[in-house]
């Protein structure tokens, strides 16, 4: 039998989110956005309502934003159970009863964006499109991410430095960046240095769907 949560409500959830998102400010901002997106005024206090809120509103929005170990840690801290976060792929039509489905390989995308609200919107669109998503707030963090197929990277000073480091290492990943008037020279330099033609440019205010379509182009 799974353990009953010792404490429910906003304070308990914020403590768990603080561990998952590495900061109190990030936890508060994330919870505020979840409540707004779910059209709710407050975190439920009752046990059943609280657990339903965590399962149905918090976890689906958190999945694209944190590593799996942190997601499981949050589950343990809040509702005390694991499983069903990443169900196995569906069997193909006509599969033999009892046959185990083969795991599908999903392209991995690194999303760099300092704006938490935009990170959530873009990452959710990418997950819906079938990508695995690694979300980071600064370009420098990209260099610590394991192998990936594409990166969405603004080419400010730090972004250009990271892009050049990737290019020097002979990356085979695709690059999606933004058409920013103040960074067009940097964009040109990076395109010239990038090891392949897998580069796409979108407007700085591009919708999550537009970004997702460019990712498909540079990966395809």
mmCIF file of C-alpha atoms in Angstrom:
data_model
loop_
_atom_site.group_PDB
_atom_site.id
_atom_site.type_symbol
_atom_site.label_atom_id
_atom_site.label_comp_id
_atom_site.label_asym_id
_atom_site.label_seq_id
_atom_site.Cartn_x
_atom_site.Cartn_y
_atom_site.Cartn_z
ATOM 1 C CA UNK A 1 0.000 0.000 0.000
ATOM 2 C CA UNK A 2 1.368 3.419 -0.910
ATOM 3 C CA UNK A 3 2.039 5.851 1.950
ATOM 4 C CA UNK A 4 -0.441 8.604 2.676
ATOM 5 C CA UNK A 5 0.972 12.114 2.187
ATOM 6 C CA UNK A 6 1.912 13.624 5.539
ATOM 7 C CA UNK A 7 0.986 17.136 4.448
ATOM 8 C CA UNK A 8 -1.164 18.374 1.579
ATOM 9 C CA UNK A 9 -1.836 21.847 0.247
ATOM 10 C CA UNK A 10 0.151 24.722 -1.209
ATOM 11 C CA UNK A 11 3.061 24.746 1.256
ATOM 12 C CA UNK A 12 3.790 21.043 0.778
ATOM 13 C CA UNK A 13 3.565 21.315 -2.994
ATOM 14 C CA UNK A 14 5.850 24.356 -3.111
ATOM 15 C CA UNK A 15 8.494 22.529 -1.075
ATOM 16 C CA UNK A 16 8.419 19.643 -3.539
ATOM 17 C CA UNK A 17 8.500 21.991 -6.541
ATOM 18 C CA UNK A 18 11.444 23.864 -5.030
ATOM 19 C CA UNK A 19 13.478 20.643 -5.118
ATOM 20 C CA UNK A 20 12.355 19.795 -8.649
ATOM 21 C CA UNK A 21 12.930 23.256 -10.139
ATOM 22 C CA UNK A 22 16.001 24.191 -8.074
ATOM 23 C CA UNK A 23 14.630 27.366 -6.567
ATOM 24 C CA UNK A 24 11.856 28.947 -4.539
ATOM 25 C CA UNK A 25 11.181 31.672 -7.106
ATOM 26 C CA UNK A 26 10.908 29.110 -9.901
ATOM 27 C CA UNK A 27 8.551 26.977 -7.813
ATOM 28 C CA UNK A 28 6.246 29.905 -7.050
ATOM 29 C CA UNK A 29 6.168 31.035 -10.674
ATOM 30 C CA UNK A 30 5.480 27.517 -11.940
ATOM 31 C CA UNK A 31 2.626 26.972 -9.472
ATOM 32 C CA UNK A 32 1.119 30.351 -10.338
ATOM 33 C CA UNK A 33 1.105 29.414 -14.025
ATOM 34 C CA UNK A 34 -0.390 25.976 -13.318
ATOM 35 C CA UNK A 35 -3.261 27.502 -11.324
ATOM 36 C CA UNK A 36 -3.867 30.113 -14.017
ATOM 37 C CA UNK A 37 -3.785 27.497 -16.793
ATOM 38 C CA UNK A 38 -6.115 25.192 -14.848
ATOM 39 C CA UNK A 39 -8.548 28.052 -14.055
ATOM 40 C CA UNK A 40 -8.133 27.451 -10.320
ATOM 41 C CA UNK A 41 -7.738 29.943 -7.502
ATOM 42 C CA UNK A 42 -5.799 27.805 -5.015
ATOM 43 C CA UNK A 43 -4.181 24.429 -4.395
ATOM 44 C CA UNK A 44 -6.775 21.986 -2.996
ATOM 45 C CA UNK A 45 -6.322 21.078 0.670
ATOM 46 C CA UNK A 46 -8.288 17.816 0.861
ATOM 47 C CA UNK A 47 -6.295 14.632 0.283
ATOM 48 C CA UNK A 48 -8.223 13.304 -2.728
ATOM 49 C CA UNK A 49 -8.528 16.696 -4.406
ATOM 50 C CA UNK A 50 -4.850 17.443 -3.738
ATOM 51 C CA UNK A 51 -3.684 14.152 -5.235
ATOM 52 C CA UNK A 52 -5.907 14.658 -8.273
ATOM 53 C CA UNK A 53 -4.487 18.169 -8.717
ATOM 54 C CA UNK A 54 -0.902 16.875 -8.610
ATOM 55 C CA UNK A 55 -1.614 14.012 -11.040
ATOM 56 C CA UNK A 56 -3.810 15.897 -13.499
ATOM 57 C CA UNK A 57 -2.527 19.479 -13.415
ATOM 58 C CA UNK A 58 1.033 19.559 -12.052
ATOM 59 C CA UNK A 59 2.733 16.444 -13.443
ATOM 60 C CA UNK A 60 1.680 16.826 -17.115
ATOM 61 C CA UNK A 61 3.060 20.380 -17.122
ATOM 62 C CA UNK A 62 6.238 19.434 -15.259
ATOM 63 C CA UNK A 63 7.214 16.434 -17.411
ATOM 64 C CA UNK A 64 8.846 18.499 -20.208
ATOM 65 C CA UNK A 65 10.680 20.750 -17.759
ATOM 66 C CA UNK A 66 12.664 18.491 -15.428
ATOM 67 C CA UNK A 67 14.730 15.335 -15.514
ATOM 68 C CA UNK A 68 13.005 12.049 -14.768
ATOM 69 C CA UNK A 69 14.742 11.537 -11.414
ATOM 70 C CA UNK A 70 13.469 14.908 -10.196
ATOM 71 C CA UNK A 71 9.989 14.115 -11.448
ATOM 72 C CA UNK A 72 9.950 10.873 -9.471
ATOM 73 C CA UNK A 73 11.260 12.717 -6.421
ATOM 74 C CA UNK A 74 8.368 15.178 -6.645
ATOM 75 C CA UNK A 75 5.897 12.302 -6.926
ATOM 76 C CA UNK A 76 7.328 10.719 -3.792
ATOM 77 C CA UNK A 77 7.182 14.015 -1.907
ATOM 78 C CA UNK A 78 3.574 14.762 -2.856
ATOM 79 C CA UNK A 79 1.403 11.751 -3.593
ATOM 80 C CA UNK A 80 3.805 8.957 -2.689
ATOM 81 C CA UNK A 81 3.425 6.807 -5.779
ATOM 82 C CA UNK A 82 5.268 6.196 -9.024
ATOM 83 C CA UNK A 83 4.355 4.693 -12.350
ATOM 84 C CA UNK A 84 2.093 5.629 -15.254
ATOM 85 C CA UNK A 85 4.123 8.763 -15.981
ATOM 86 C CA UNK A 86 5.611 7.251 -19.124
ATOM 87 C CA UNK A 87 3.326 4.423 -20.290
ATOM 88 C CA UNK A 88 4.762 1.970 -22.861
ATOM 89 C CA UNK A 89 3.982 2.654 -26.511
ATOM 90 C CA UNK A 90 0.807 1.074 -27.881
ATOM 91 C CA UNK A 91 1.137 -2.265 -29.614
ATOM 92 C CA UNK A 92 0.741 -2.282 -33.366
ATOM 93 C CA UNK A 93 -2.554 -3.506 -34.756
ATOM 94 C CA UNK A 94 -2.610 -7.304 -34.905
ATOM 95 C CA UNK A 95 0.156 -7.838 -32.329
ATOM 96 C CA UNK A 96 0.279 -11.265 -30.685
ATOM 97 C CA UNK A 97 -1.408 -11.268 -27.234
ATOM 98 C CA UNK A 98 1.229 -10.822 -24.533
ATOM 99 C CA UNK A 99 3.829 -9.491 -26.970
ATOM 100 C CA UNK A 100 5.911 -6.686 -25.474
ATOM 101 C CA UNK A 101 5.824 -3.451 -27.506
ATOM 102 C CA UNK A 102 9.168 -2.160 -28.694
ATOM 103 C CA UNK A 103 10.215 1.186 -27.263
ATOM 104 C CA UNK A 104 10.201 3.884 -29.900
ATOM 105 C CA UNK A 105 13.162 6.218 -30.316
ATOM 106 C CA UNK A 106 12.198 9.829 -29.940
ATOM 107 C CA UNK A 107 14.262 12.732 -31.194
ATOM 108 C CA UNK A 108 15.659 14.819 -28.345
ATOM 109 C CA UNK A 109 15.391 18.611 -28.439
ATOM 110 C CA UNK A 110 17.118 21.108 -26.146
ATOM 111 C CA UNK A 111 15.101 24.278 -25.556
ATOM 112 C CA UNK A 112 16.928 27.369 -24.286
ATOM 113 C CA UNK A 113 14.712 30.163 -23.012
ATOM 114 C CA UNK A 114 14.976 32.406 -19.959
ATOM 115 C CA UNK A 115 11.207 32.972 -19.836
ATOM 116 C CA UNK A 116 9.554 30.230 -17.754
ATOM 117 C CA UNK A 117 6.091 30.794 -19.222
ATOM 118 C CA UNK A 118 7.392 30.538 -22.787
ATOM 119 C CA UNK A 119 9.482 27.472 -21.881
ATOM 120 C CA UNK A 120 6.320 25.759 -20.706
ATOM 121 C CA UNK A 121 4.352 26.618 -23.850
ATOM 122 C CA UNK A 122 7.063 25.589 -26.305
ATOM 123 C CA UNK A 123 8.036 22.427 -24.427
ATOM 124 C CA UNK A 124 4.418 21.272 -24.276
ATOM 125 C CA UNK A 125 4.081 21.767 -28.049
ATOM 126 C CA UNK A 126 7.268 19.780 -28.653
ATOM 127 C CA UNK A 127 6.144 16.932 -26.402
ATOM 128 C CA UNK A 128 2.783 16.798 -28.199
ATOM 129 C CA UNK A 129 4.710 16.506 -31.471
ATOM 130 C CA UNK A 130 6.525 13.428 -30.169
ATOM 131 C CA UNK A 131 9.875 14.875 -29.077
ATOM 132 C CA UNK A 132 11.802 14.314 -25.863
ATOM 133 C CA UNK A 133 12.588 17.754 -24.458
ATOM 134 C CA UNK A 134 15.411 19.014 -22.256
ATOM 135 C CA UNK A 135 14.652 22.523 -20.981
ATOM 136 C CA UNK A 136 17.371 24.927 -19.805
ATOM 137 C CA UNK A 137 17.331 28.614 -18.944
ATOM 138 C CA UNK A 138 20.779 29.654 -20.227
ATOM 139 C CA UNK A 139 22.848 28.756 -23.315
ATOM 140 C CA UNK A 140 25.810 27.578 -21.215
ATOM 141 C CA UNK A 141 23.714 24.711 -19.837
ATOM 142 C CA UNK A 142 23.451 23.206 -23.331
ATOM 143 C CA UNK A 143 27.063 22.049 -23.119
ATOM 144 C CA UNK A 144 26.166 19.846 -20.137
ATOM 145 C CA UNK A 145 23.256 18.113 -21.868
ATOM 146 C CA UNK A 146 23.704 14.601 -23.215
ATOM 147 C CA UNK A 147 23.408 13.879 -26.939
ATOM 148 C CA UNK A 148 20.533 15.647 -28.683
ATOM 149 C CA UNK A 149 19.140 15.991 -32.191
ATOM 150 C CA UNK A 150 18.280 19.713 -32.234
ATOM 151 C CA UNK A 151 18.704 22.816 -30.114
ATOM 152 C CA UNK A 152 16.538 25.940 -29.989
ATOM 153 C CA UNK A 153 19.079 28.616 -29.124
ATOM 154 C CA UNK A 154 18.956 32.441 -29.123
ATOM 155 C CA UNK A 155 22.220 33.814 -30.497
ATOM 156 C CA UNK A 156 23.050 36.551 -28.034
ATOM 157 C CA UNK A 157 26.692 36.801 -26.924
ATOM 158 C CA UNK A 158 26.531 33.689 -24.746
ATOM 159 C CA UNK A 159 24.422 31.819 -27.283
ATOM 160 C CA UNK A 160 26.908 32.488 -30.078
ATOM 161 C CA UNK A 161 29.756 31.278 -27.881
ATOM 162 C CA UNK A 162 27.907 28.028 -27.167
ATOM 163 C CA UNK A 163 26.924 27.575 -30.828
ATOM 164 C CA UNK A 164 30.542 28.010 -31.889
ATOM 165 C CA UNK A 165 31.640 25.452 -29.290
ATOM 166 C CA UNK A 166 29.116 22.974 -30.672
ATOM 167 C CA UNK A 167 30.223 23.694 -34.231
ATOM 168 C CA UNK A 168 33.886 23.229 -33.313
ATOM 169 C CA UNK A 169 33.004 19.863 -31.792
ATOM 170 C CA UNK A 170 31.423 18.839 -35.102
ATOM 171 C CA UNK A 171 27.887 18.550 -33.800
ATOM 172 C CA UNK A 172 25.398 16.710 -35.986
ATOM 173 C CA UNK A 173 22.425 18.384 -34.288
ATOM 174 C CA UNK A 174 20.128 20.820 -36.020
ATOM 175 C CA UNK A 175 19.909 24.453 -34.910
ATOM 176 C CA UNK A 176 16.816 26.632 -34.625
ATOM 177 C CA UNK A 177 17.442 30.272 -33.760
ATOM 178 C CA UNK A 178 15.703 33.631 -33.872
ATOM 179 C CA UNK A 179 15.734 36.502 -36.347
ATOM 180 C CA UNK A 180 16.739 39.268 -33.957
ATOM 181 C CA UNK A 181 17.822 42.576 -35.496
ATOM 182 C CA UNK A 182 20.473 43.086 -32.821
ATOM 183 C CA UNK A 183 22.033 39.652 -33.405
ATOM 184 C CA UNK A 184 21.862 39.207 -37.181
ATOM 185 C CA UNK A 185 25.629 39.386 -37.555
ATOM 186 C CA UNK A 186 25.981 36.619 -34.981
ATOM 187 C CA UNK A 187 23.372 34.528 -36.798
ATOM 188 C CA UNK A 188 25.334 34.842 -40.050
ATOM 189 C CA UNK A 189 28.603 33.895 -38.350
ATOM 190 C CA UNK A 190 27.060 30.842 -36.713
ATOM 191 C CA UNK A 191 25.373 29.687 -39.940
ATOM 192 C CA UNK A 192 28.743 29.928 -41.718
ATOM 193 C CA UNK A 193 30.415 27.902 -38.951
ATOM 194 C CA UNK A 194 27.692 25.281 -38.412
ATOM 195 C CA UNK A 195 28.859 21.852 -39.672
ATOM 196 C CA UNK A 196 25.670 21.165 -41.638
ATOM 197 C CA UNK A 197 22.808 22.957 -43.348
ATOM 198 C CA UNK A 198 20.425 21.902 -40.573
ATOM 199 C CA UNK A 199 19.694 25.477 -39.518
ATOM 200 C CA UNK A 200 16.339 27.265 -39.356
ATOM 201 C CA UNK A 201 15.428 30.813 -38.337
ATOM 202 C CA UNK A 202 12.131 32.055 -36.907
ATOM 203 C CA UNK A 203 10.865 35.403 -35.683
ATOM 204 C CA UNK A 204 11.552 36.202 -32.037
ATOM 205 C CA UNK A 205 7.813 36.187 -31.316
ATOM 206 C CA UNK A 206 7.209 32.911 -33.172
ATOM 207 C CA UNK A 207 4.442 30.725 -31.803
ATOM 208 C CA UNK A 208 5.275 27.365 -30.193
ATOM 209 C CA UNK A 209 3.740 25.659 -33.238
ATOM 210 C CA UNK A 210 6.037 27.597 -35.598
ATOM 211 C CA UNK A 211 9.091 26.669 -33.544
ATOM 212 C CA UNK A 212 8.007 23.046 -33.548
ATOM 213 C CA UNK A 213 7.676 23.038 -37.340
ATOM 214 C CA UNK A 214 11.244 24.375 -37.710
ATOM 215 C CA UNK A 215 12.544 21.678 -35.364
ATOM 216 C CA UNK A 216 10.945 19.035 -37.581
ATOM 217 C CA UNK A 217 12.701 20.565 -40.598
ATOM 218 C CA UNK A 218 16.209 20.539 -39.088
ATOM 219 C CA UNK A 219 15.786 17.009 -37.719
ATOM 220 C CA UNK A 220 14.181 15.518 -40.803
#
